[in-house]
Short mmCIF file of C-alpha atoms in Angstrom, two decimals:
data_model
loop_
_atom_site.label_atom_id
_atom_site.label_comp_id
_atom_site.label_asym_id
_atom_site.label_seq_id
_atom_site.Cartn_x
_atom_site.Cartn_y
_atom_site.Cartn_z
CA UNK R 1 4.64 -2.71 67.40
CA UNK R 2 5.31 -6.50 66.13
CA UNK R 3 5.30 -7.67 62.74
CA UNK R 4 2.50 -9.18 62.89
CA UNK R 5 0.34 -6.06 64.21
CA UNK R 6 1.92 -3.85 61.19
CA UNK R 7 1.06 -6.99 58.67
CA UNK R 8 -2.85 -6.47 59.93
CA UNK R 9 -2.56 -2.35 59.47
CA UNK R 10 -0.92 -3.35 55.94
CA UNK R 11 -3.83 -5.35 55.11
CA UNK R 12 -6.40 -2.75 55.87
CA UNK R 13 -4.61 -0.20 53.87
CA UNK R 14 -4.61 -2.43 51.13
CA UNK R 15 -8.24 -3.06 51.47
CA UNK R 16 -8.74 0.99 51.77
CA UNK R 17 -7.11 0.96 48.47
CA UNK R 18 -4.00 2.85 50.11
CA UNK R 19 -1.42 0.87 47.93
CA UNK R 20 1.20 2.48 48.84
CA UNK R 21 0.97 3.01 52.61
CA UNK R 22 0.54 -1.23 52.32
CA UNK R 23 3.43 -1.34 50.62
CA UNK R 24 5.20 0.23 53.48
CA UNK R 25 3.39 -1.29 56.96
CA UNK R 26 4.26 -4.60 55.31
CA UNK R 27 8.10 -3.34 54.44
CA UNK R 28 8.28 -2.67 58.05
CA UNK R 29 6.85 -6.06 59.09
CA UNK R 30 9.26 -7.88 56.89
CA UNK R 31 12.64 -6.12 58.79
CA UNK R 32 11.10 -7.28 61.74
CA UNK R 33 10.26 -10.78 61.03
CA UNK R 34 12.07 -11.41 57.37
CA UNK R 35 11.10 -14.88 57.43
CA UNK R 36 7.73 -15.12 57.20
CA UNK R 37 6.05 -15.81 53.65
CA UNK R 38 2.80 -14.22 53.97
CA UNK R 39 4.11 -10.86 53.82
CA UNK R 40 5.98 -10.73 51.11
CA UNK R 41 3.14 -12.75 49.66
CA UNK R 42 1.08 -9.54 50.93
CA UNK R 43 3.59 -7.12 49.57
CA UNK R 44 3.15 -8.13 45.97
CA UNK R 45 -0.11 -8.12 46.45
CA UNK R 46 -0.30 -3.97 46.92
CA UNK R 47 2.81 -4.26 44.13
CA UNK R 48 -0.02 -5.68 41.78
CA UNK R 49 -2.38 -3.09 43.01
CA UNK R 50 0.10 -0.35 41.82
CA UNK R 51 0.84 -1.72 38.53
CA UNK R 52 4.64 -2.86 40.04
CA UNK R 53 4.81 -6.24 38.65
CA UNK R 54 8.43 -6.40 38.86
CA UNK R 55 8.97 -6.07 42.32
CA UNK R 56 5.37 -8.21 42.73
CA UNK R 57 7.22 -11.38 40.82
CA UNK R 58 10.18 -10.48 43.09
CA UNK R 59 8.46 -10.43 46.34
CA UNK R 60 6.12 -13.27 45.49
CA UNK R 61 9.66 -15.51 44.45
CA UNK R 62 11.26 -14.60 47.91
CA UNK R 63 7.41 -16.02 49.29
CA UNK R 64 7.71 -19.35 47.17
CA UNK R 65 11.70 -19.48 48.56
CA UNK R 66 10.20 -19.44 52.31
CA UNK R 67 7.16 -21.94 51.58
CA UNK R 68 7.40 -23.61 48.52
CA UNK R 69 3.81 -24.96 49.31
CA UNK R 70 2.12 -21.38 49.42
CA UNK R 71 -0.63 -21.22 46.85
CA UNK R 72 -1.27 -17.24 47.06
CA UNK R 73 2.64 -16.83 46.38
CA UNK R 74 2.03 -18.35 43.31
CA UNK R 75 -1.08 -17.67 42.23
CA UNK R 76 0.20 -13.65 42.45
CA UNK R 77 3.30 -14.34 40.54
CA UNK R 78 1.24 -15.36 38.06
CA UNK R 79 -0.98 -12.85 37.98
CA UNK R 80 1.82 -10.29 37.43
CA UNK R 81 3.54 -12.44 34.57
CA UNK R 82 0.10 -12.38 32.69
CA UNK R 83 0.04 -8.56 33.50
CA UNK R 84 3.11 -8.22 31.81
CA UNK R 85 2.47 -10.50 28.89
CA UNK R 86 4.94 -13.33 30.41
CA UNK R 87 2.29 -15.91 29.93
CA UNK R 88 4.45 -19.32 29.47
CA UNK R 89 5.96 -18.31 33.11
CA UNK R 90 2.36 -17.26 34.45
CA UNK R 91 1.41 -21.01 32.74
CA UNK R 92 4.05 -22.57 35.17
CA UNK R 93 2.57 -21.59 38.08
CA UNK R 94 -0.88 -21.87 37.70
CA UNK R 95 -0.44 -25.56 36.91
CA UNK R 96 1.53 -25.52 40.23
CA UNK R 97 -1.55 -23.75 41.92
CA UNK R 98 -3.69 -26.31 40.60
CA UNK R 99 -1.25 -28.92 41.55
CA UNK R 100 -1.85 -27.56 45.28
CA UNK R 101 -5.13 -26.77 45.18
CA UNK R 102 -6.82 -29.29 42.78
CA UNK R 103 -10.51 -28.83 43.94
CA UNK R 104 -9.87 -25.28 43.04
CA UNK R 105 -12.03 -24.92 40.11
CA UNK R 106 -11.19 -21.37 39.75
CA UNK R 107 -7.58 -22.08 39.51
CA UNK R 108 -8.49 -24.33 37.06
CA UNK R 109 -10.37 -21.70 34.87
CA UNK R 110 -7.58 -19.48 35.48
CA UNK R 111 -5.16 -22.66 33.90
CA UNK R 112 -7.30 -22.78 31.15
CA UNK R 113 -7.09 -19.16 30.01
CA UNK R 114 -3.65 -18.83 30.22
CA UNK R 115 -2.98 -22.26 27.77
CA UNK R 116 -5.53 -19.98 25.59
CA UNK R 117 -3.27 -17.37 25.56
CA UNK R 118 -0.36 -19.47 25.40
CA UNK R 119 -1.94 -21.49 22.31
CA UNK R 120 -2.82 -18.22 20.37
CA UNK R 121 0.19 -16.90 20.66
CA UNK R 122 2.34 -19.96 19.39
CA UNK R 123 -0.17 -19.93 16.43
CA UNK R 124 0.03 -16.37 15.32
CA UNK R 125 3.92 -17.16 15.28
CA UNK R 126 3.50 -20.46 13.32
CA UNK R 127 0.79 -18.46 10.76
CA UNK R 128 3.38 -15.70 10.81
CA UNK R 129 3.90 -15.43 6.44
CA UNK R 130 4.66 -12.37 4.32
CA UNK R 131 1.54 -9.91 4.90
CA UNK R 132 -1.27 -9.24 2.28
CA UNK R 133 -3.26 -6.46 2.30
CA UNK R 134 -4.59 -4.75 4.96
CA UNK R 135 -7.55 -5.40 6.48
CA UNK R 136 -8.43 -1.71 5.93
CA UNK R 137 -8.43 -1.87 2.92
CA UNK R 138 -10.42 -5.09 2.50
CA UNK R 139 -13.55 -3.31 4.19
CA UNK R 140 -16.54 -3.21 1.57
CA UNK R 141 -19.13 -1.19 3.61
CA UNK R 142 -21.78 -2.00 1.06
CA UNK R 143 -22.21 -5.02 2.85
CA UNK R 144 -23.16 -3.60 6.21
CA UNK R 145 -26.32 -2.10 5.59
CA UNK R 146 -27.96 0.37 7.64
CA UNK R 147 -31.08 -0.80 9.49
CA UNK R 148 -34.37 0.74 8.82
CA UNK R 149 -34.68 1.08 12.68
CA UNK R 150 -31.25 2.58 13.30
CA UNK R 151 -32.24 5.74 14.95
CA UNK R 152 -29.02 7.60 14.80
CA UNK R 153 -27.72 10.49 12.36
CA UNK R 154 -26.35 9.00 8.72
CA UNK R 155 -23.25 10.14 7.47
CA UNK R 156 -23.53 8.38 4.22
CA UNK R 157 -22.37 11.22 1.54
CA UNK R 158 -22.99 8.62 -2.31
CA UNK R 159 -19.66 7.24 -3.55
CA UNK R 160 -16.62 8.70 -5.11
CA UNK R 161 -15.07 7.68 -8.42
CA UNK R 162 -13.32 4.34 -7.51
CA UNK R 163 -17.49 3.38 -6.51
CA UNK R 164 -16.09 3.68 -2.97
CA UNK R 165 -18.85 4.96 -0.50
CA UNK R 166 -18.18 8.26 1.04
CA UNK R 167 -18.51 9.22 4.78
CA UNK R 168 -18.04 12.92 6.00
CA UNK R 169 -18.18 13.21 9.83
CA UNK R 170 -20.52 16.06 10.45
CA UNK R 171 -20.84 18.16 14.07
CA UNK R 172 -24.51 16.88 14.22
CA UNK R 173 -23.52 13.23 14.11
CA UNK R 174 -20.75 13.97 16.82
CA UNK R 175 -23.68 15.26 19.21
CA UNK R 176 -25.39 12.40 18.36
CA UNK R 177 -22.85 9.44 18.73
CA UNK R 178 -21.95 11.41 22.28
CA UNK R 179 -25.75 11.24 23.00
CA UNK R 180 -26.04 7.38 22.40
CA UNK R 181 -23.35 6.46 24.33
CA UNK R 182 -24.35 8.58 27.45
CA UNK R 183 -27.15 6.24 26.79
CA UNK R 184 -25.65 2.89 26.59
CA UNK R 185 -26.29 2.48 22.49
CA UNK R 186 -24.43 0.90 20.23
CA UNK R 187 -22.64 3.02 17.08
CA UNK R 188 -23.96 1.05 13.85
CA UNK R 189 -21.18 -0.97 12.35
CA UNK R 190 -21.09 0.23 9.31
CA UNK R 191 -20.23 3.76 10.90
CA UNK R 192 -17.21 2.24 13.36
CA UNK R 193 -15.47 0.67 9.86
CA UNK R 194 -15.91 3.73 8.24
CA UNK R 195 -14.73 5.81 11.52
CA UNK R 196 -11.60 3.14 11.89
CA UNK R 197 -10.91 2.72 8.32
CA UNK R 198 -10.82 7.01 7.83
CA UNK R 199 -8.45 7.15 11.35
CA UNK R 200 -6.21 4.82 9.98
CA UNK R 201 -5.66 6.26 6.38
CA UNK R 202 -5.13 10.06 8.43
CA UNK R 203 -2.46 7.88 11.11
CA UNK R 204 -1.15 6.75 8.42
CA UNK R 205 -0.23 10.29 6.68
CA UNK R 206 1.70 11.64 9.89
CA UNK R 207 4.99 11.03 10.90
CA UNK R 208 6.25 9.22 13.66
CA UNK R 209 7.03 12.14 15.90
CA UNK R 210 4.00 15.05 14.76
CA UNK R 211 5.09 18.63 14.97
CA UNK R 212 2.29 21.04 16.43
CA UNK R 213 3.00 24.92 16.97
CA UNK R 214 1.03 27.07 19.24
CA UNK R 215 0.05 29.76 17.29
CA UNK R 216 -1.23 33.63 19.09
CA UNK R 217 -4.27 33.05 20.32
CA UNK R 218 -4.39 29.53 20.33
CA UNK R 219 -4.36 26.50 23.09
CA UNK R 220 -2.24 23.01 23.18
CA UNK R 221 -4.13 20.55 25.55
CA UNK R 222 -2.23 17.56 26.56
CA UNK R 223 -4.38 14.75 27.94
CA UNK R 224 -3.02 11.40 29.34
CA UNK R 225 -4.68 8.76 30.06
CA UNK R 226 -8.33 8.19 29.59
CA UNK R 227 -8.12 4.50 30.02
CA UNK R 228 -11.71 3.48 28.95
CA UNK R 229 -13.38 6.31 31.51
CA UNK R 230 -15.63 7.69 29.07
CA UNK R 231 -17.58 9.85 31.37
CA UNK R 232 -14.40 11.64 32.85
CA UNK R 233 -13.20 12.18 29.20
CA UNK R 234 -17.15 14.17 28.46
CA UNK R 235 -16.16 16.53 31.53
CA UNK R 236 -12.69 17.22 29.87
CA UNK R 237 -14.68 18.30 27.28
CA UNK R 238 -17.10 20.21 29.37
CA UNK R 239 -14.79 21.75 31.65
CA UNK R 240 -12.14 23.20 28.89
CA UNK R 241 -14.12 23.17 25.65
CA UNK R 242 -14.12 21.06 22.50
CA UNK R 243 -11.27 20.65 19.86
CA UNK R 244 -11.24 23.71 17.59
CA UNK R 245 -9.47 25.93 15.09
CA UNK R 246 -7.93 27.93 17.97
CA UNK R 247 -7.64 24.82 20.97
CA UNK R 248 -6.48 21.57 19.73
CA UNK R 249 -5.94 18.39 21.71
CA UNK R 250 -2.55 15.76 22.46
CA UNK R 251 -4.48 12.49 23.81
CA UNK R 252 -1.11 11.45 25.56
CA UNK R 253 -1.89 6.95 24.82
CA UNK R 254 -3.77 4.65 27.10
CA UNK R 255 -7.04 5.74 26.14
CA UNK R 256 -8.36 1.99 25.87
CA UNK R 257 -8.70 -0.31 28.21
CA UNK R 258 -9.06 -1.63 32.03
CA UNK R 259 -12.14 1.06 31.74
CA UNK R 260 -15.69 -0.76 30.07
CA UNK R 261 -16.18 2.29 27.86
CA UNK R 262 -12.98 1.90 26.04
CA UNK R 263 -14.82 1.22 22.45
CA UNK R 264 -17.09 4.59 23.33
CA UNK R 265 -13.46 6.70 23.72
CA UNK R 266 -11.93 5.14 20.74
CA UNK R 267 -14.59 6.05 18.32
CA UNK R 268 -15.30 9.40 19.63
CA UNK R 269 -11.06 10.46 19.61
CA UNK R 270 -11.48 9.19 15.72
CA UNK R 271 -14.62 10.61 15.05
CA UNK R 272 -13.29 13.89 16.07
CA UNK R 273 -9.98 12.94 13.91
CA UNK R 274 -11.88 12.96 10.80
CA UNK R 275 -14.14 15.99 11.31
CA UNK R 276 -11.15 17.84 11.78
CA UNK R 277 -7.53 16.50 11.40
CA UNK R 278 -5.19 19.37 13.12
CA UNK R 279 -7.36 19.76 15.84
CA UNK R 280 -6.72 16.34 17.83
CA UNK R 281 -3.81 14.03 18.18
CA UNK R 282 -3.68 10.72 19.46
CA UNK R 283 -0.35 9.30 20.60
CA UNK R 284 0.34 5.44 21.05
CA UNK R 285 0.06 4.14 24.60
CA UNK R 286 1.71 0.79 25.66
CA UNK R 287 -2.46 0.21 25.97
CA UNK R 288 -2.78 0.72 22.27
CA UNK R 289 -0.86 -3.28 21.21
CA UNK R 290 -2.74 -6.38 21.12
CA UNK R 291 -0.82 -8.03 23.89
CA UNK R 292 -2.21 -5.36 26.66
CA UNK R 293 -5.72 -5.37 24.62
CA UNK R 294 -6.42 -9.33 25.27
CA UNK R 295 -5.49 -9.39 28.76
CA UNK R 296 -6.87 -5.87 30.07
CA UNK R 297 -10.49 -5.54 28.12
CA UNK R 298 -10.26 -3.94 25.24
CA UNK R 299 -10.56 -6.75 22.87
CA UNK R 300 -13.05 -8.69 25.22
CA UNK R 301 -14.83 -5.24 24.73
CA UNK R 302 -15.00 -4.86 21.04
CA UNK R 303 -15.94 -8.33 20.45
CA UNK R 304 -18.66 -8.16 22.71
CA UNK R 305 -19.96 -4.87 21.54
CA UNK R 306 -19.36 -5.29 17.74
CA UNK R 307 -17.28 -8.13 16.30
CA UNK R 308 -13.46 -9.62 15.85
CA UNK R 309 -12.69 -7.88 12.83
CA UNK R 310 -13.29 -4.50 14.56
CA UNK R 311 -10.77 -5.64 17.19
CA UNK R 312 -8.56 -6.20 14.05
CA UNK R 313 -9.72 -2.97 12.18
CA UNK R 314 -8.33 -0.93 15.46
CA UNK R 315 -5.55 -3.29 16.55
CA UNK R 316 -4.05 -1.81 12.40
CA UNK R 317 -4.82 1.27 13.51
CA UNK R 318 -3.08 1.42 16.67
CA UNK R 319 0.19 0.16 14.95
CA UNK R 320 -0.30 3.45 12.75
CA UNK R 321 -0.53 5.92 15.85
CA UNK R 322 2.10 7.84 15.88
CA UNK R 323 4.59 7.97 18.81
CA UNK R 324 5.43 11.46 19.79
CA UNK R 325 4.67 14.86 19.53
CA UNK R 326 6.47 17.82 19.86
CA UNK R 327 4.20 21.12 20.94
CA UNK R 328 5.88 24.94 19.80
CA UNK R 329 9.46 22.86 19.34
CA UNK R 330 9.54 22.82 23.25
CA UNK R 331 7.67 20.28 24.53
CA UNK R 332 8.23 16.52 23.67
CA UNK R 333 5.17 14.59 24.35
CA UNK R 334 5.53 10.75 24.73
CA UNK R 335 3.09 8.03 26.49
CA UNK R 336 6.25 6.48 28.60
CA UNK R 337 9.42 7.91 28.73
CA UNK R 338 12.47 8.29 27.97
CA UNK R 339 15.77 6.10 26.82
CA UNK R 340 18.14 3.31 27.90
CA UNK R 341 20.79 5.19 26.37
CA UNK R 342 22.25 8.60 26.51
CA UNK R 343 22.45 10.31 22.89
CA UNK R 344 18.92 9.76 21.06
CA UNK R 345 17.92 12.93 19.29
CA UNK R 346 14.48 14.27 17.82
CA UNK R 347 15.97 13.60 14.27
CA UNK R 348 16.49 9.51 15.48
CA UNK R 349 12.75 9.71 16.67
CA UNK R 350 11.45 11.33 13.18
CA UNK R 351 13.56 8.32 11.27
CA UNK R 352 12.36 5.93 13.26
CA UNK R 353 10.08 3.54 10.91
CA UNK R 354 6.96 2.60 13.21
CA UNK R 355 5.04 0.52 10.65
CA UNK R 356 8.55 -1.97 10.47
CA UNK R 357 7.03 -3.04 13.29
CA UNK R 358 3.25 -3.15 14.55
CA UNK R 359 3.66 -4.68 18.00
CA UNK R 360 6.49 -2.96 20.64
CA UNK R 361 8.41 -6.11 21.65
CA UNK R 362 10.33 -6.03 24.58
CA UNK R 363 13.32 -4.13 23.60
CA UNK R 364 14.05 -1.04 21.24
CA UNK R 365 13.12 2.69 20.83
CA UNK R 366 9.41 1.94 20.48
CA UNK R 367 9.02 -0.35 23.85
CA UNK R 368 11.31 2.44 26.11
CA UNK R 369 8.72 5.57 24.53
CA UNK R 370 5.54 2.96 25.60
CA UNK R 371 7.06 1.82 28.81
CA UNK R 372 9.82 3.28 30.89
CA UNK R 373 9.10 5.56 33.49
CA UNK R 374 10.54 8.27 35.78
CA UNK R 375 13.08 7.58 39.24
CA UNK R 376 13.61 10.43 41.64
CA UNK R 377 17.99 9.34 41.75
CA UNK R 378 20.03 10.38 38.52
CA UNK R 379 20.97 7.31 36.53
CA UNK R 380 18.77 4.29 35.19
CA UNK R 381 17.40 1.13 37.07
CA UNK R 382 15.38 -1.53 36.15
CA UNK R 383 11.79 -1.06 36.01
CA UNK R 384 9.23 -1.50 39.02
CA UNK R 385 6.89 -3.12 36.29
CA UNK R 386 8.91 -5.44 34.90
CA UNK R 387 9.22 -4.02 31.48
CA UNK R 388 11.46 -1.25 30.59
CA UNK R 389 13.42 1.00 32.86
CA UNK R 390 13.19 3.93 34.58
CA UNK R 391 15.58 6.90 34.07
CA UNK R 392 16.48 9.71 36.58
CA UNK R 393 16.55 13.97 36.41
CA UNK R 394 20.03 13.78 34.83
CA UNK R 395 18.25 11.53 31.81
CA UNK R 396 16.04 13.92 31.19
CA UNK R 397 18.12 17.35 31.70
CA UNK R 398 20.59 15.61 29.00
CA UNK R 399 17.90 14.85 26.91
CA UNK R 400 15.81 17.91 26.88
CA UNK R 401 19.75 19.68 26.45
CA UNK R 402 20.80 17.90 23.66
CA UNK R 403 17.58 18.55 21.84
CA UNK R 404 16.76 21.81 22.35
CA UNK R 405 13.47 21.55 24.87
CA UNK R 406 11.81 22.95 27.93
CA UNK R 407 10.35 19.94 28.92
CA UNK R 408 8.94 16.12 28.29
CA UNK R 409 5.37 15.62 28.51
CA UNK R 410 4.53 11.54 29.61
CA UNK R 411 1.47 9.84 31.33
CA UNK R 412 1.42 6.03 31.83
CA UNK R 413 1.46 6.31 35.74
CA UNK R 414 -1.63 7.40 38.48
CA UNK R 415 -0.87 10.49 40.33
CA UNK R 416 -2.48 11.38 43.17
CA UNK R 417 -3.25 14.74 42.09
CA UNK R 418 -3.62 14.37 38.54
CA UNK R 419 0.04 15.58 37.21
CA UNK R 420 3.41 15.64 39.35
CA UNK R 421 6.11 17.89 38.13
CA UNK R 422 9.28 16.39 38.48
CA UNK R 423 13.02 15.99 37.30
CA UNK R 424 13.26 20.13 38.50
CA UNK R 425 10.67 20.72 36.20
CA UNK R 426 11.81 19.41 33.21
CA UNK R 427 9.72 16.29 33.20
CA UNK R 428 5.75 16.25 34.00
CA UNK R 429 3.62 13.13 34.27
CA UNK R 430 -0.45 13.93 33.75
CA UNK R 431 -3.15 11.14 34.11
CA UNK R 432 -6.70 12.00 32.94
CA UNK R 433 -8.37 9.14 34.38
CA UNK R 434 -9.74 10.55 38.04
CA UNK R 435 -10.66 7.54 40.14
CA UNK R 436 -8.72 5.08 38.38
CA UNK R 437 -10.55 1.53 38.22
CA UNK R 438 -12.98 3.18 40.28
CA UNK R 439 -10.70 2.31 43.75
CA UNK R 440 -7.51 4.78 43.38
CA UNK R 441 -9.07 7.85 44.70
CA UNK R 442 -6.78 9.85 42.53
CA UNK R 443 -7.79 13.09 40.76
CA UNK R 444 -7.17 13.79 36.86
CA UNK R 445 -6.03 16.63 35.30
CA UNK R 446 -4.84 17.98 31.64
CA UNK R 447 -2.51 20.99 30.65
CA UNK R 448 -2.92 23.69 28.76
CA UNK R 449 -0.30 25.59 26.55
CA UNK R 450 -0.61 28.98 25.31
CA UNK R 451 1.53 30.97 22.50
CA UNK R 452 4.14 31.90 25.57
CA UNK R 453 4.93 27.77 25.81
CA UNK R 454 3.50 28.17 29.67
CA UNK R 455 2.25 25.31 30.85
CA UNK R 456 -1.49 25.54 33.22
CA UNK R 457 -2.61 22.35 35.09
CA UNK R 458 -5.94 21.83 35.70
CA UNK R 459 -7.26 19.11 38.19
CA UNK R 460 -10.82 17.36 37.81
CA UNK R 461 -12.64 14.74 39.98
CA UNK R 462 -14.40 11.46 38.70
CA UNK R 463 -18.16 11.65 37.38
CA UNK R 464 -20.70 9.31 37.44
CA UNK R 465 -21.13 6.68 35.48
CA UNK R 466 -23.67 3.74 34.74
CA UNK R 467 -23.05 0.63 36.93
CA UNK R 468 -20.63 -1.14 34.94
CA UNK R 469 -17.52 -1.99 36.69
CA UNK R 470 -14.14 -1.55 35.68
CA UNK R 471 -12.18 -4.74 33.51
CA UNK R 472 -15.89 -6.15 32.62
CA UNK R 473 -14.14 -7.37 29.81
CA UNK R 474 -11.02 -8.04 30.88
CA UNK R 475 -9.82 -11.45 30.46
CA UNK R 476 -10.52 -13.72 33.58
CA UNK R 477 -6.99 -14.51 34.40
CA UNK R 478 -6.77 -10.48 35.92
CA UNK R 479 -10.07 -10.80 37.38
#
């Protein structure tokens, strides 16, 4: 077969959504013909398709080395900059794809919205002064009054004795908030500040890494990610039961955006937060940061649905999620991964200060627990995405030695099936989002840990869901 016939079978698998098998038809068309730009140029585009940025910028570089006039070459490499919050090097080459291409006025939109993001980031910096209060605690509800035609359950409960208004979340107004959205209505805003401002002040009371047991007769669930798929996060729900006294809930990070329901899953997690603290636990994703939330939806989302300052009310109380848990001392539960460096215990994870700093960065312990991900081959390499690393089974057999556990619990990456087991079953990776961006195919799945620390995976397929497509309100430049 010649290159160019396994280029052609790469680009229908990539347009089957089979990412994967596209990555390989055009690997095989490159040692044939390694000369030709259009398939690495292809290549990075199933890299993009699988989150690989990395090896996208990579493979899109070696495209620009071949033809330094190839407009998709760049246009890609810019794409996966932007994905990775790179956005003066994504601004580099769209102005060189609209160099190429200037009658392109989608490249030119594209330019536009990445000197946006260019701009507002070079401002925060410059408006970067000693902090005042938070915004949380700036919030006088009194001001948003309830509507005479709001036609959802009130939670209003008087005021307490600093003449602050009380809220208690009730089981009735659960049923009803999960009845509205199923319907496409709005939350009133004076309920989301109260629901945001409550989640924050409980974040705010754990510690970094939160300590859960499993009691007899009790059940852990560990979720990962949600990603904005409200729908699939209902059948969760229906398939295993609601968070209770004797079945509490790890949401694993991620569960905003890339899916248009992301501000429906936020409220509800919260919601269920303040009716009942110890039965649900939310983890920080490398989802939950402002960077990821202006480029993949989530702010787009809130601003559309309710207003700025909600985006700001949640992006304070993402920077107060905590970043671990640890289920019956056996199980450490963490969005990403593991460590760039042999010797990090649980105690260096409860000291670790998360509120020193809101946003991850690009180095540290918070980034690698957010970002790095598993390798099949002991040792560490760089990561795929372009951020982080990835670690191998001798990582994690140290780690889970050193500290005492049976296992680490992470998400952050589609599996086909839901969850992989991996690392000889020390490490497992679970995704609850079945379908992914509506074009993966994958299944989800959650697991469920009883008193004896056993682990049960359960698998799930994708529900239906209003015609709203996935990143509605993601900015353009990942359109």
């Amino acid at each position: 077969m010649s290159a160019e016939d396994l280029k052609n079978q790469g680009n229908k698998a990539l347009l089957s959504g089979h990412y994967n098998d596209a990555v390989d038809l055009y690997t095989q068309a490159i040692e044939l013909n390694p000369q030709s730009a259009v398939y690495y140029a292809n290549r990075a585009q199933a890299h993009i398709k699988n989150e690989a940025y990395g090896v996208a910028i990579e493979d899109s570089s070696k495209a620009i080395e071949l033809d330094p006039t190839y407009i998709k070459a760049y246009f890609r490499r810019a794409v996966s900059n932007t994905a990775i919050i790179k956005h003066k090097d994504a601004l580099v080459d769209f102005k060189k794809v609209v160099q190429l291409a200037p009658g392109d006025n989608a490249a030119k939109q594209r330019l536009n919205e990445c000197q946006k993001l260019v701009r507002k980031a070079a401002f925060a910096l410059a408006i970067a002064v000693e902090e005042g209060p938070a915004l949380s605690e700036q919030i006088d509800l009194d001001v948003v009054k309830i509507d005479n035609n709001y036609d959802g359950v009130k939670i209003d409960d008087g005021y307490d004795e600093n003449d602050k208004p009380v809220f208690t979340v009730t089981q009735k107004f659960i049923d009803d908030l999960v009845e509205r959205f199923k319907n496409g209505k709005l939350l009133h805003l004076r309920y989301v500040y109260a629901i945001v401002v409550g989640a924050i002040k409980l974040f705010k009371e754990e510690p970094t890494m939160v300590e859960t047991p499993v009691p007899e007769g009790t059940t852990t669930t560990v979720c990962g990610d949600t990603h904005g798929q409200f729908f699939d996060l209902l059948e969760i729900f229906k398939l295993n039961g609601w968070p209770s006294a004797t079945h509490r809930y790890v949401f694993n990070g991620d569960f905003v955006d890339r899916g248009s329901w992301s501000a429906e899953i936020a409220i509800l997690l919260y919601a269920l937060k303040l009716l009942n603290p110890s039965f649900i636990y939310l983890n920080r994703g490398n989802h939950e940061t402002d960077d990821m939330n202006a480029v993949y939806g989530f702010e787009g989302e809130i601003k559309h649905k309710y207003n700025e300052r909600t985006f700001k009310l949640f992006s304070e109380s993402f920077s107060a999620l905590p970043l671990a848990h640890l289920i019956g001392g056996a199980y450490f539960v963490v969005h990403g991964g593991l460590f760039s460096k042999d010797g990090v215990t649980l105690d260096d994870i409860r000291a670790y200060s998360r509120f020193s700093r809101k946003q991850p960065g690009n180095s540290g312990l918070m980034m690698e627990m957010l970002w790095t991900d598993p390798q099949p081959e002991n040792g560490r390499s760089p990561s795929q995405r372009g951020v982080g690393i990835r670690f191998g089974p001798d990582v994690t057999e140290a780690f889970c030695k050193e500290n005492g556990l049976k296992g680490v619990l992470r998400s952050h990456e589609v599996r086909m099936g839901g969850y992989e087991v991996e690392h000889n079953g020390k490490l497992v990776t679970v995704f609850s989002a079945p379908n992914y961006c509506d074009s993966q195919g994958n299944k989800g799945a959650y697991i469920n840990i009883g008193h004896d620390l056993e682990m049960q995976f359960n698998v799930f397929d994708a529900q239906p869901h209003p015609d709203v497509k996935p990143m509605a309100y993601s900015n353009r430049l990942m359109g």
